[in-house]
Short mmCIF file of C-alpha atoms in Angstrom, two decimals:
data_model
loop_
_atom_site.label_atom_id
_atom_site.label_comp_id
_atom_site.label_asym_id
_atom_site.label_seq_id
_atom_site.Cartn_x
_atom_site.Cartn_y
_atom_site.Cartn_z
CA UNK G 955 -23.61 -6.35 21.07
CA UNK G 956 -23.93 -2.70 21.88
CA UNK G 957 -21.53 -0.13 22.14
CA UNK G 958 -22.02 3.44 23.36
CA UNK G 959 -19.69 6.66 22.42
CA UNK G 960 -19.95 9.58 24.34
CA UNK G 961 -18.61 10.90 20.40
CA UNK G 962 -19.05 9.01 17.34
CA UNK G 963 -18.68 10.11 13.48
CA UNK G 964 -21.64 8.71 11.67
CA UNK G 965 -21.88 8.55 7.98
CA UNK G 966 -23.07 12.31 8.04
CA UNK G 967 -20.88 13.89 10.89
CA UNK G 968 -19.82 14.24 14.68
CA UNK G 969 -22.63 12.93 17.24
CA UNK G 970 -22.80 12.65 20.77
CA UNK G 971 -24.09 10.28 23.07
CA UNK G 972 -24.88 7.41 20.49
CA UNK G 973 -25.28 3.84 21.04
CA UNK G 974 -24.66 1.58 18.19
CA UNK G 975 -26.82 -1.90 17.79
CA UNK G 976 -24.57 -4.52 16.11
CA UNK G 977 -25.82 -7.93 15.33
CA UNK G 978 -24.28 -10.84 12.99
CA UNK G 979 -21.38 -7.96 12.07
CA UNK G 980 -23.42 -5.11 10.87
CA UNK G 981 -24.59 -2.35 12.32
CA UNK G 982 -28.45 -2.47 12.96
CA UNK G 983 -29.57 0.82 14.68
CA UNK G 984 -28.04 3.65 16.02
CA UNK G 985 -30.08 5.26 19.23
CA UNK G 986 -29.85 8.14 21.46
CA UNK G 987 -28.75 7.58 24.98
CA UNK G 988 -26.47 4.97 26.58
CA UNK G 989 -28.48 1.56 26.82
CA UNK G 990 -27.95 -0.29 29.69
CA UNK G 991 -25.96 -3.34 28.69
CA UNK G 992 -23.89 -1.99 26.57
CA UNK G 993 -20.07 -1.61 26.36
CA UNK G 994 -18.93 1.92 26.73
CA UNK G 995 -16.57 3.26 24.39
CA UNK G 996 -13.42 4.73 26.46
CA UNK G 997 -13.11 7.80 23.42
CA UNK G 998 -14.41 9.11 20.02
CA UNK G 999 -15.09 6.25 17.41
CA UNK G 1000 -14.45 6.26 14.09
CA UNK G 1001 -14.60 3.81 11.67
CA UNK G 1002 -11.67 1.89 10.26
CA UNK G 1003 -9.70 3.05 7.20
CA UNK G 1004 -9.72 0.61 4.28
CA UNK G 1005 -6.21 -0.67 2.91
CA UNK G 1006 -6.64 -0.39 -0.92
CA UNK G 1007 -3.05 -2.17 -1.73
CA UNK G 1008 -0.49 -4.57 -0.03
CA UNK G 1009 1.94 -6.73 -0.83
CA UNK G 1010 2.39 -8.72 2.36
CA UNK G 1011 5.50 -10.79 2.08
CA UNK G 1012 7.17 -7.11 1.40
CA UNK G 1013 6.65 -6.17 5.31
CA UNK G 1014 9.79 -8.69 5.76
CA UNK G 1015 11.57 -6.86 3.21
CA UNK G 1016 11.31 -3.28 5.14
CA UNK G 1017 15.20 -1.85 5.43
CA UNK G 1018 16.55 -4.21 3.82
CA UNK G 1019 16.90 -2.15 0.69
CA UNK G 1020 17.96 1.27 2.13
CA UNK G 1021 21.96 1.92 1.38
CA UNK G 1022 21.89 3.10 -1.71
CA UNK G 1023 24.01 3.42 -4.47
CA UNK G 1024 25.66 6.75 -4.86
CA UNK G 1025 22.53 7.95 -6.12
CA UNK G 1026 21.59 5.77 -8.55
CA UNK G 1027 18.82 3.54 -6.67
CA UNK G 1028 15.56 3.59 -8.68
CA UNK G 1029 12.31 1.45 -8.36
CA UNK G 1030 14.14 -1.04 -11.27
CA UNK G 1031 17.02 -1.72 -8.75
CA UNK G 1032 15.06 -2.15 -5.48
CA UNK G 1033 12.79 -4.44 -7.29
CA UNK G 1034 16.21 -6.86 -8.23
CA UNK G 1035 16.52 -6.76 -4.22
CA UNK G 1036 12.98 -7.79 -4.01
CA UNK G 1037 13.17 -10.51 -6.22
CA UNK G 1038 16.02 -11.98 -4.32
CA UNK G 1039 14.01 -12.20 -0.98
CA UNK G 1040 11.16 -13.19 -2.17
CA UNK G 1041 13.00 -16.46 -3.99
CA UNK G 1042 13.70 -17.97 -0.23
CA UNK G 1043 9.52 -17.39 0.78
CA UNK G 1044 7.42 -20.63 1.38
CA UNK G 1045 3.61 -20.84 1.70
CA UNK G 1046 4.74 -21.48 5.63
CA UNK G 1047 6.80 -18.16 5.66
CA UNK G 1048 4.18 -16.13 4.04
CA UNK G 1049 1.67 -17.23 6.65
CA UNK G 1050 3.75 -15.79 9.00
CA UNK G 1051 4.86 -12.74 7.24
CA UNK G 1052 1.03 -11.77 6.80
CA UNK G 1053 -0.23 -12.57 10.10
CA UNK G 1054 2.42 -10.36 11.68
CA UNK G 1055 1.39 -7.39 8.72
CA UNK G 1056 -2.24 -7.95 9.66
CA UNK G 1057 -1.71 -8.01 13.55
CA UNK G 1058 0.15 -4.54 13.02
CA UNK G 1059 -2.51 -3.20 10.26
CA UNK G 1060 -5.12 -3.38 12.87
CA UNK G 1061 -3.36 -1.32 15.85
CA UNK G 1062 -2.76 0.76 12.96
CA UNK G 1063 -6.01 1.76 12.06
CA UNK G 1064 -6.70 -0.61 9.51
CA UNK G 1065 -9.82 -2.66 9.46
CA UNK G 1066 -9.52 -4.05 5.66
CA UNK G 1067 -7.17 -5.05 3.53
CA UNK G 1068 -6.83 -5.49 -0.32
CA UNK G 1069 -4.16 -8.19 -1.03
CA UNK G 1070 -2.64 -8.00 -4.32
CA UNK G 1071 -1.29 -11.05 -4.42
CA UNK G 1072 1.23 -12.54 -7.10
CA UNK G 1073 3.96 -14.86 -4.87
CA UNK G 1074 1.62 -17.63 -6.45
CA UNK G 1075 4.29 -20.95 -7.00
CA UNK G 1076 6.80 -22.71 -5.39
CA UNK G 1077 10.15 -21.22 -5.46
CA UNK G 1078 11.21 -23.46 -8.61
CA UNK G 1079 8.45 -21.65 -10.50
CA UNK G 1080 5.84 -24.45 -10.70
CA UNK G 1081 2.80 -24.55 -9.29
CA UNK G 1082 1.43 -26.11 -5.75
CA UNK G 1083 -0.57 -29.25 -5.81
CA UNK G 1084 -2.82 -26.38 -5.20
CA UNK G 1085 -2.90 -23.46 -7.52
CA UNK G 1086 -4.25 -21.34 -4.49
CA UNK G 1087 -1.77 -22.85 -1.86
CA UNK G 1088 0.09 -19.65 -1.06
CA UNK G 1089 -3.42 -17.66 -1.38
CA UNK G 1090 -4.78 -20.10 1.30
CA UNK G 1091 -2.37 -18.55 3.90
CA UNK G 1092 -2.73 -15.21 3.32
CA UNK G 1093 -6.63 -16.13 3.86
CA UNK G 1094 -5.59 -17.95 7.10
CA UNK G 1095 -3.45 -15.18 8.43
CA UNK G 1096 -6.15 -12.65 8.03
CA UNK G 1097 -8.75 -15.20 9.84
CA UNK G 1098 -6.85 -15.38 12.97
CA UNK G 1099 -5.43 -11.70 13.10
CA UNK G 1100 -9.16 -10.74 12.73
CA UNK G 1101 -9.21 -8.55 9.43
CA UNK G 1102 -11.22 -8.26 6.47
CA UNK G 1103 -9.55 -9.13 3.51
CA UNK G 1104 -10.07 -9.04 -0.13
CA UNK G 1105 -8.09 -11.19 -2.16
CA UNK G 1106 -6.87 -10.31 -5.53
CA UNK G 1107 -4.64 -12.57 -7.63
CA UNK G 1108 -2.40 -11.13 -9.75
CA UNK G 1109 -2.21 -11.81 -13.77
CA UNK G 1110 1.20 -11.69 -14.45
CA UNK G 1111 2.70 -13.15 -17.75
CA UNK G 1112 5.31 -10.98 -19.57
CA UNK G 1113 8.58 -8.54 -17.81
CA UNK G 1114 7.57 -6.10 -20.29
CA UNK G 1115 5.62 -4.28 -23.54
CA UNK G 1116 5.60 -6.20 -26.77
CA UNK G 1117 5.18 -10.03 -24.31
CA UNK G 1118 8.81 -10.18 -23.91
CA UNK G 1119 9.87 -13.17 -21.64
CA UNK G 1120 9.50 -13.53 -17.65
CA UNK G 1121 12.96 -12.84 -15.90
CA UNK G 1122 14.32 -15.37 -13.72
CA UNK G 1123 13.27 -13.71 -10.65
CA UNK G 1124 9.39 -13.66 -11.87
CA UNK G 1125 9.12 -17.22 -12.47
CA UNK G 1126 6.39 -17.57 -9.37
CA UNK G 1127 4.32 -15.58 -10.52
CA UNK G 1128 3.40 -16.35 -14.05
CA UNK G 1129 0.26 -17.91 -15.38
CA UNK G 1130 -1.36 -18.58 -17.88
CA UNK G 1131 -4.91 -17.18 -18.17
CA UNK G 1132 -6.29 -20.34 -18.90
CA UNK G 1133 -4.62 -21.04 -15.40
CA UNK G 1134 -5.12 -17.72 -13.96
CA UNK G 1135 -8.80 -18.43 -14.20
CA UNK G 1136 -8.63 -21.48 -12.10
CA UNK G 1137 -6.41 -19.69 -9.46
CA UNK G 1138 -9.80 -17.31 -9.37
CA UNK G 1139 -12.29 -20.20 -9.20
CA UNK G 1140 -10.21 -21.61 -6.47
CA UNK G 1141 -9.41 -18.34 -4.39
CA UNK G 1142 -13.33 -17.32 -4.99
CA UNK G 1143 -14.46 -20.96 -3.59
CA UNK G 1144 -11.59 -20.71 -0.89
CA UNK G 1145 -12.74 -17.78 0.80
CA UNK G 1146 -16.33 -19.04 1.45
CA UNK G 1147 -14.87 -21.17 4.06
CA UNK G 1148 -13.77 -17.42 5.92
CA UNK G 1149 -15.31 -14.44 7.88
CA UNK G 1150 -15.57 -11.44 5.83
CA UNK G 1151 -13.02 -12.11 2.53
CA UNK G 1152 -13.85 -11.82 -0.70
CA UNK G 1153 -12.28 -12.11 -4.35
CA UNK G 1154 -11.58 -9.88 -7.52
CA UNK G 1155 -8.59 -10.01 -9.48
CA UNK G 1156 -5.62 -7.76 -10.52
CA UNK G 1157 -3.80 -7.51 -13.85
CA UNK G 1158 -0.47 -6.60 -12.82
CA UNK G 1159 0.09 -3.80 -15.26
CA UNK G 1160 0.19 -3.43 -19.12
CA UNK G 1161 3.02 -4.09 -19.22
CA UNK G 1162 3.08 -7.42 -17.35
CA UNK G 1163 0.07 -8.90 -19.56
CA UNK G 1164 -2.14 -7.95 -22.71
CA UNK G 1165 -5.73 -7.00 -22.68
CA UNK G 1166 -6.59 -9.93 -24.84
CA UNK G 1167 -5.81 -11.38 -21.26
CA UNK G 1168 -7.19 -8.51 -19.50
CA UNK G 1169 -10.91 -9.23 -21.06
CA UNK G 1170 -10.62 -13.09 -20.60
CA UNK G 1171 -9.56 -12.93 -16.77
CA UNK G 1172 -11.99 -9.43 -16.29
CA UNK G 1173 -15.30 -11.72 -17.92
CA UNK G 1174 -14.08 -14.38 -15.73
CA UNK G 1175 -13.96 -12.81 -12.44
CA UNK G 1176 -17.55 -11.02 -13.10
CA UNK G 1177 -18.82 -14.22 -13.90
CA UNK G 1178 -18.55 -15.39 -10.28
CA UNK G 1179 -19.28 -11.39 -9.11
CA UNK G 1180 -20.47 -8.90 -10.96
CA UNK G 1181 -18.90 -6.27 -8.78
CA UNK G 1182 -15.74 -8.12 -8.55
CA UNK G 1183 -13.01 -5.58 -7.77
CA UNK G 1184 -10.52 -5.38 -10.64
CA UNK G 1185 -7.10 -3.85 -9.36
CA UNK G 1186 -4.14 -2.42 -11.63
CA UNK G 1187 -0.81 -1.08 -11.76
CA UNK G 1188 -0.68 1.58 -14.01
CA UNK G 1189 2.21 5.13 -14.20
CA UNK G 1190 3.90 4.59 -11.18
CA UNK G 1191 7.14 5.06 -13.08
CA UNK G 1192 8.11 7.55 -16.15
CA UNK G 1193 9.96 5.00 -17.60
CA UNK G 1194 7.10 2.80 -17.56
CA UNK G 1195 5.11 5.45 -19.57
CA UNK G 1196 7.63 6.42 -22.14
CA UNK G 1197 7.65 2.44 -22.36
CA UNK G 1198 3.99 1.88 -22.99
CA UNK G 1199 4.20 4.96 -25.59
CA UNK G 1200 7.02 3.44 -27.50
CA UNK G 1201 4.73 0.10 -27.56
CA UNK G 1202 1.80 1.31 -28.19
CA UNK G 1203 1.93 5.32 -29.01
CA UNK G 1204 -0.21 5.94 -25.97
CA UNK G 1205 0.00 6.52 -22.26
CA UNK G 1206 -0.77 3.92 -19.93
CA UNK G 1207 -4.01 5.34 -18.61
CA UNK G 1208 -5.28 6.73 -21.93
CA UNK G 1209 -4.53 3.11 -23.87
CA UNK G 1210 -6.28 1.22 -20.28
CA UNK G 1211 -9.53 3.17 -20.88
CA UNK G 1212 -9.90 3.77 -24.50
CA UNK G 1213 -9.59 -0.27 -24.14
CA UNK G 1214 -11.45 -1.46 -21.36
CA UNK G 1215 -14.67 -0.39 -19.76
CA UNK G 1216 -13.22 0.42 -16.33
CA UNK G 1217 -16.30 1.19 -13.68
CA UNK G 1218 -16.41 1.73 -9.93
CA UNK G 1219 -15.19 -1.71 -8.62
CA UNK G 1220 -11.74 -0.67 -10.39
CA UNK G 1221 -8.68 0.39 -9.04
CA UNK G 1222 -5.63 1.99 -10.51
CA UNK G 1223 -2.71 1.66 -8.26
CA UNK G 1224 -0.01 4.56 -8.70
CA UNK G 1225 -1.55 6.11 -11.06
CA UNK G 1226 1.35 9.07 -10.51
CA UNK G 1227 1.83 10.55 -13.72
CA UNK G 1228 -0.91 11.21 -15.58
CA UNK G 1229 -1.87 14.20 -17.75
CA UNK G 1230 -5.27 15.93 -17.39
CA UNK G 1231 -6.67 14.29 -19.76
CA UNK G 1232 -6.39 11.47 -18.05
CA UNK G 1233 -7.56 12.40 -14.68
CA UNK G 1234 -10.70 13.29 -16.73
CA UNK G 1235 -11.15 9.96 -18.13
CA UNK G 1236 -10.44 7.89 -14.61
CA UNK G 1237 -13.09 10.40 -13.71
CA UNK G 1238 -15.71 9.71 -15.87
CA UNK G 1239 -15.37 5.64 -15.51
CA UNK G 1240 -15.99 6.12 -12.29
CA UNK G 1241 -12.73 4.06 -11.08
CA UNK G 1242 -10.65 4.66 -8.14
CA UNK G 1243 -6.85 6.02 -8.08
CA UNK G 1244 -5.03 3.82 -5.23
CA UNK G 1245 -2.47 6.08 -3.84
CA UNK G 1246 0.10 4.73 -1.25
CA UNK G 1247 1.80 7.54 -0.09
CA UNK G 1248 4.95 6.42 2.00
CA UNK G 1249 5.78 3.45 -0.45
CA UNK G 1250 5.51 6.30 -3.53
CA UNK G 1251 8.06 8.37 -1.41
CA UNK G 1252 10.30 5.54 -0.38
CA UNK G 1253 10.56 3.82 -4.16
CA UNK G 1254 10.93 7.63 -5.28
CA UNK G 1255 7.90 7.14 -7.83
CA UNK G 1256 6.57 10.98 -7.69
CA UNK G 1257 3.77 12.35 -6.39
CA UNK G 1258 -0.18 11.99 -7.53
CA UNK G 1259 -2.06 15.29 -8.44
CA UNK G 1260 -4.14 14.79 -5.41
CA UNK G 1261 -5.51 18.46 -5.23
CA UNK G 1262 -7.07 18.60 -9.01
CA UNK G 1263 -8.14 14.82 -8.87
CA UNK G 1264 -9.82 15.24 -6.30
CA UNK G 1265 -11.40 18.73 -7.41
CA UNK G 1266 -12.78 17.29 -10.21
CA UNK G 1267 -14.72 14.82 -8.75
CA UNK G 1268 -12.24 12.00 -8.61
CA UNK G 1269 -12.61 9.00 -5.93
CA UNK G 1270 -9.10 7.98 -3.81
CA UNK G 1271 -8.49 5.26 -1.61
CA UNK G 1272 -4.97 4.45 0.18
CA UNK G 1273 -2.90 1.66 0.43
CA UNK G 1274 0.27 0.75 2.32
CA UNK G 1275 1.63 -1.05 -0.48
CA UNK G 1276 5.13 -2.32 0.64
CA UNK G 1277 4.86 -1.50 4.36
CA UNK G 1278 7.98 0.14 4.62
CA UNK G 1279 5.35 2.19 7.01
CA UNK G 1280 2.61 0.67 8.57
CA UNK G 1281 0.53 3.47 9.51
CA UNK G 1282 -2.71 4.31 8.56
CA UNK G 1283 -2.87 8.13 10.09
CA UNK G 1284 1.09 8.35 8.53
CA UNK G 1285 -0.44 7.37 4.70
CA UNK G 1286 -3.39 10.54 4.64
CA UNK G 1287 -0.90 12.56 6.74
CA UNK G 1288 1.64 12.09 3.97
CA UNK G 1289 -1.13 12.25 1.07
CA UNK G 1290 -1.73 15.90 2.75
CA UNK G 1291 2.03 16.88 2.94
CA UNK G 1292 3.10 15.94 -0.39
CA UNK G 1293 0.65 18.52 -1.97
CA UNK G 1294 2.13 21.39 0.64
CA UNK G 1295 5.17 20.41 -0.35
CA UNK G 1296 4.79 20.49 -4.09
CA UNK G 1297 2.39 23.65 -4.27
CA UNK G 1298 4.04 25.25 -1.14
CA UNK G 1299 0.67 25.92 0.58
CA UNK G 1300 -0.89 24.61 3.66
CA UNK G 1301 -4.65 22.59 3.75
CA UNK G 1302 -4.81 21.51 0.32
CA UNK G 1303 -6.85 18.54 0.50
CA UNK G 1304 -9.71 20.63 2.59
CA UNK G 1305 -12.82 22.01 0.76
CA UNK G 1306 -15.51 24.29 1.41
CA UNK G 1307 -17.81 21.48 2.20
CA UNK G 1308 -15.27 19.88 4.35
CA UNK G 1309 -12.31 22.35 5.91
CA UNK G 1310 -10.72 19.37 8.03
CA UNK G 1311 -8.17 17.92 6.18
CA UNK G 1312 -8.05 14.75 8.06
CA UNK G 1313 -12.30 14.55 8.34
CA UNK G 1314 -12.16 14.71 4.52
CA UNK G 1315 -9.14 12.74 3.57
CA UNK G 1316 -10.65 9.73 6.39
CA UNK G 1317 -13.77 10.02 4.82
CA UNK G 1318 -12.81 10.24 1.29
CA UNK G 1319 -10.19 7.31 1.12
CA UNK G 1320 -12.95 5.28 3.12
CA UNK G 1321 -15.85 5.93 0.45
CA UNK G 1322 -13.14 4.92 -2.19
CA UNK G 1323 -11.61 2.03 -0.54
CA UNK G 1324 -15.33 0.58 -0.14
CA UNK G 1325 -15.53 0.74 -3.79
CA UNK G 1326 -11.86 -0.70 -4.48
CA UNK G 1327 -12.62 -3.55 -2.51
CA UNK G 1328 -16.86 -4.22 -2.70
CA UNK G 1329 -17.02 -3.93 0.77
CA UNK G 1330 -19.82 -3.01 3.10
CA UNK G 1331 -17.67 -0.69 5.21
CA UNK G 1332 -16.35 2.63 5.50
CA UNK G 1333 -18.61 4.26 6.94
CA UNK G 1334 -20.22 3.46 10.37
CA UNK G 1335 -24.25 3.56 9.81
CA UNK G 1336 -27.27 1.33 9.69
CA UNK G 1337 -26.88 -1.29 7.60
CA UNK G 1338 -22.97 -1.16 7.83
CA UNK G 1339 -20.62 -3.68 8.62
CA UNK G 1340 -19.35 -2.84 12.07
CA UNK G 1341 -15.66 -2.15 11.76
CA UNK G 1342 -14.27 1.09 13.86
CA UNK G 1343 -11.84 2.37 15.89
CA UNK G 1344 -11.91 3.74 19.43
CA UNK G 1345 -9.46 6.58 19.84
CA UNK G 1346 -7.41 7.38 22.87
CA UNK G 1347 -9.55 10.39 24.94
CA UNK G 1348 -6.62 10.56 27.45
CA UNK G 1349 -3.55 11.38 24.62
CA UNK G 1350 -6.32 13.44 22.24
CA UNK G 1351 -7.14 15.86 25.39
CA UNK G 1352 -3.29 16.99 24.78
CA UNK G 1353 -4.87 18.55 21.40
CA UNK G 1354 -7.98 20.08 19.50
CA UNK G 1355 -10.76 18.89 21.08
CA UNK G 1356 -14.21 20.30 18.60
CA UNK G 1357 -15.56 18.41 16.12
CA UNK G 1358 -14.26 20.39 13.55
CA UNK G 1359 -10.68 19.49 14.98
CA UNK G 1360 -10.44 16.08 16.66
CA UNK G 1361 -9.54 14.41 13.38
CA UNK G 1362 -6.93 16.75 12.05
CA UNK G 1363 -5.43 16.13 16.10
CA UNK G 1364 -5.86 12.33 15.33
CA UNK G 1365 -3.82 12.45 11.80
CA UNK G 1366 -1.26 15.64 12.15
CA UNK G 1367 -0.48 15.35 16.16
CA UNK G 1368 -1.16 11.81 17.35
CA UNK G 1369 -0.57 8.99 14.84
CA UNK G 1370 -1.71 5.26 15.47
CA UNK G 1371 -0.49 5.61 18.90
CA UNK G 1372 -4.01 6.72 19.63
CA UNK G 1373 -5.75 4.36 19.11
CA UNK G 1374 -6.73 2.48 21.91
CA UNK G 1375 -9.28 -0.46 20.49
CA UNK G 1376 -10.53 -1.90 17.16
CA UNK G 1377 -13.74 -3.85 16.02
CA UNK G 1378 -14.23 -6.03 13.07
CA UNK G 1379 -16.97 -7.11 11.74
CA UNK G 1380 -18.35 -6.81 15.02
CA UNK G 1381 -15.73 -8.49 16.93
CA UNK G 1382 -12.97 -6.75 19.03
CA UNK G 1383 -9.77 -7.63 17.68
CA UNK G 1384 -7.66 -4.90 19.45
CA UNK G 1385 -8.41 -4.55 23.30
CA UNK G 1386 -6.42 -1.63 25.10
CA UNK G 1387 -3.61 -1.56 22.48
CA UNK G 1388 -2.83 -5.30 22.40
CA UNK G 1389 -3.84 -8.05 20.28
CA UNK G 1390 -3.89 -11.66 21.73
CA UNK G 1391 -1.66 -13.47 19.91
CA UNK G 1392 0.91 -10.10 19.21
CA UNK G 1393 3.87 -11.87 20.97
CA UNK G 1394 3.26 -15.14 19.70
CA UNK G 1395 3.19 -13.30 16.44
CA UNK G 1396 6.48 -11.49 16.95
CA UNK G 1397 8.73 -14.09 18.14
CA UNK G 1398 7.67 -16.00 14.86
CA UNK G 1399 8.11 -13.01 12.57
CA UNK G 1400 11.71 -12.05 13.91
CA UNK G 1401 12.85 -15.69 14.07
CA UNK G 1402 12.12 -15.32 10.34
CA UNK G 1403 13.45 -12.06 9.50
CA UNK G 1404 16.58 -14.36 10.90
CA UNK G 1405 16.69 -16.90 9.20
CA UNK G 1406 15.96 -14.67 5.77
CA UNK G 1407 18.99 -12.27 6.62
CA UNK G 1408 21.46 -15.29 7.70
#
């Protein structure tokens, strides 16, 4: 296949009248000129963002957990709500819960997902006839809606510091490592039979395990890939910190890496409060913080210290975590505004090697989201997998047109909205805004949501 762009950003910047060689999924040259057979792009392309964290059943869950009470919701008491839908979920149900998420990922910018996955038994808590039964359709929904996906079962054992029991609602999720492992073996063997997946694993949170745990399910997992990406929970919540000091006399993120040797394949999800002693050690192990802005503001978790993170060196990526928004402009839009909003300044996350907020921020949670996941992708060059978006010309012309401006129109004026088509792994899975089986999808998904709020 080849595809021309009158505009195209390449791993190094902007260029113009570029045609991109793609063979078996990857990008194979990039030439001057418009070849003769090949498909012309209808606006700018750009590649797709990677989504660092989701929990895909939760996309069902969206509004159901918005009326309050008289200001005392928290985190702790939408999670009790959480617990309660997710009791009623089948293997069948999440199918179509995640096929529906995926479908709407990918009009939404989103060519990659990370799936942190812990809805792992029947709703009695014990296991399939196949550990990896509920893994298997997550897998299958992100087959036919056409994205990547990396699959990442979840360790979870304990509902808090010092092992205390599972609660009642956490009974699916809770292995054993000896039986964690297998889940991995099986997921890691399952996902040869798909396009573009792959395996790591994630250890809920400290507080949710022990390292002892940690090490046996982190040697595990490298065992079958050495650059297996190795996702965690960590300070999304200060009672979750003052917890892990009372257990242990040390803060989540300084006990993780004075006890693990974290490297650039891991990712620390909501890593929100965190002194600066511990952005310097995330730093120097070369992990990734996963931020997922609109879930952090609608859970009320607080907001990352974006600005000096990423100052120092730090690598991001971005999530959509609970998909109360599913929006991948609306997540580095909101990454942006909650640093004007807490430092009352404009163009924080702009440097003097990049002023475009949105150019870096794009770029920046793509380099990081590559790592978080041990994907080929990210960025669209030779030797690349081929997975971009093509932007609507007609809606950007409204807006800032230069180089130095069409992404900053694309994130702060447009939104998903514009854009127009998406390719995966070299296939075209969004054509002109639709994606073939989008009604099919719907009617499934809302006959669902039905049945769930009946």
């Amino acid at each position: 296949m080849k595809v021309f762009a009158h505009r195209v950003l390449l791993d190094s910047a902007w260029a113009k009248n570029k045609t991109l060689i793609i063979e078996n999924g990857e990008i194979t040259d990039i030439v001057d000129g418009q070849l003769d057979d090949a498909i012309v792009a209808s606006g700018p392309v750009v590649p797709g963002l990677i989504n660092c964290h989701s929990h895909a059943f939760q996309r069902a869950f969206a509004g159901f957990s918005e009326q309050g009470s008289e200001g005392q919701d928290s985190f702790w008491t939408w999670r009790k709500i959480m617990y309660q839908f997710l009791a009623q979920i089948s293997d069948v149900e999440a199918h179509i819960i995640a096929k529906q998420l995926y479908i709407e990922m990918l009009k939404a910018g989103y060519t990659s997902v990370a799936e942190f996955h812990y809805l792992h038994h029947q709703q009695t808590g014990e296991p399939y006839p196949a550990l990896a039964q509920m893994a298997k359709a997550l897998f299958d929904a992100a087959q036919e809606s056409g994205i990547g996906i990396t699959m990442l079962p979840v360790l979870y054992q304990y509902s808090g510091f010092g092992e205390k029991a599972p609660l009642d609602g956490q009974k699916r999720f809770i292995n054993t490592t000896e039986q964690f492992n297998q889940l991995v073996t099986d997921c890691y063997e399952l996902s040869k039979q798909y396009n573009n997946a792959n395996v790591g694993i994630a250890p809920h949170s400290l507080r949710a395990t022990n390292f002892a745990a940690i090490e046996q399910a982190v040697k595990h997992v490298r065992s079958l890939d050495s650059k297996a990406p190795i996702h965690v929970h960590i300070a999304e919540q200060t009672q979750e910190v003052d917890d892990c000091i009372a257990h242990s006399g040390k803060r989540p993120v300084q006990w993780l890496c004075e006890q693990l040797s974290l490297d650039a394949n891991w990712c620390l999800i909501h890593a929100t409060h965190i002194t600066a002693d511990e952005r310097k050690a995330i730093i120097d192990t070369g992990a990734v913080a996963g931020i997922c802005p609109t879930t952090e503001a609608n859970l009320g978790d607080g907001v990352f210290p974006t600005a000096e993170f990423m100052q120092e060196g730090g690598t991001i990526a971005i999530g959509s975590d609970s998909h109360i928004s599913v929006n991948a402009v609306e997540e580095i839009r909101w990454l942006e505004y909650a640093q004007r909003l807490t430092r009352r300044q404009r163009a924080v996350l702009a440097n003097k090697a990049q002023a475009s907020v949105g150019l870096n921020l794009w770029q920046a949670a793509n380099r990081g989201g590559a790592l978080a996941t041990n994907k080929n992708t990210g960025v669209l060059a030779v030797g690349k997998q081929a997975d971009l978006l093509v932007l609507d010309q007609q809606l950007l012309g409204r807006y800032a047109q230069s180089d130095e401006h069409l992404l900053d129109s694309f994130v702060f004026a447009t939104g998903e909205q514009a854009i127009t088509d998406v390719m995966v792994n070299g296939q075209w899975v969004i054509r002109d805004k639709k994606h073939d089986l989008e009604t099919q999808s719907h009617e499934a998904f809302s006959a669902l949501l039905q049945r769930l709020s009946s």
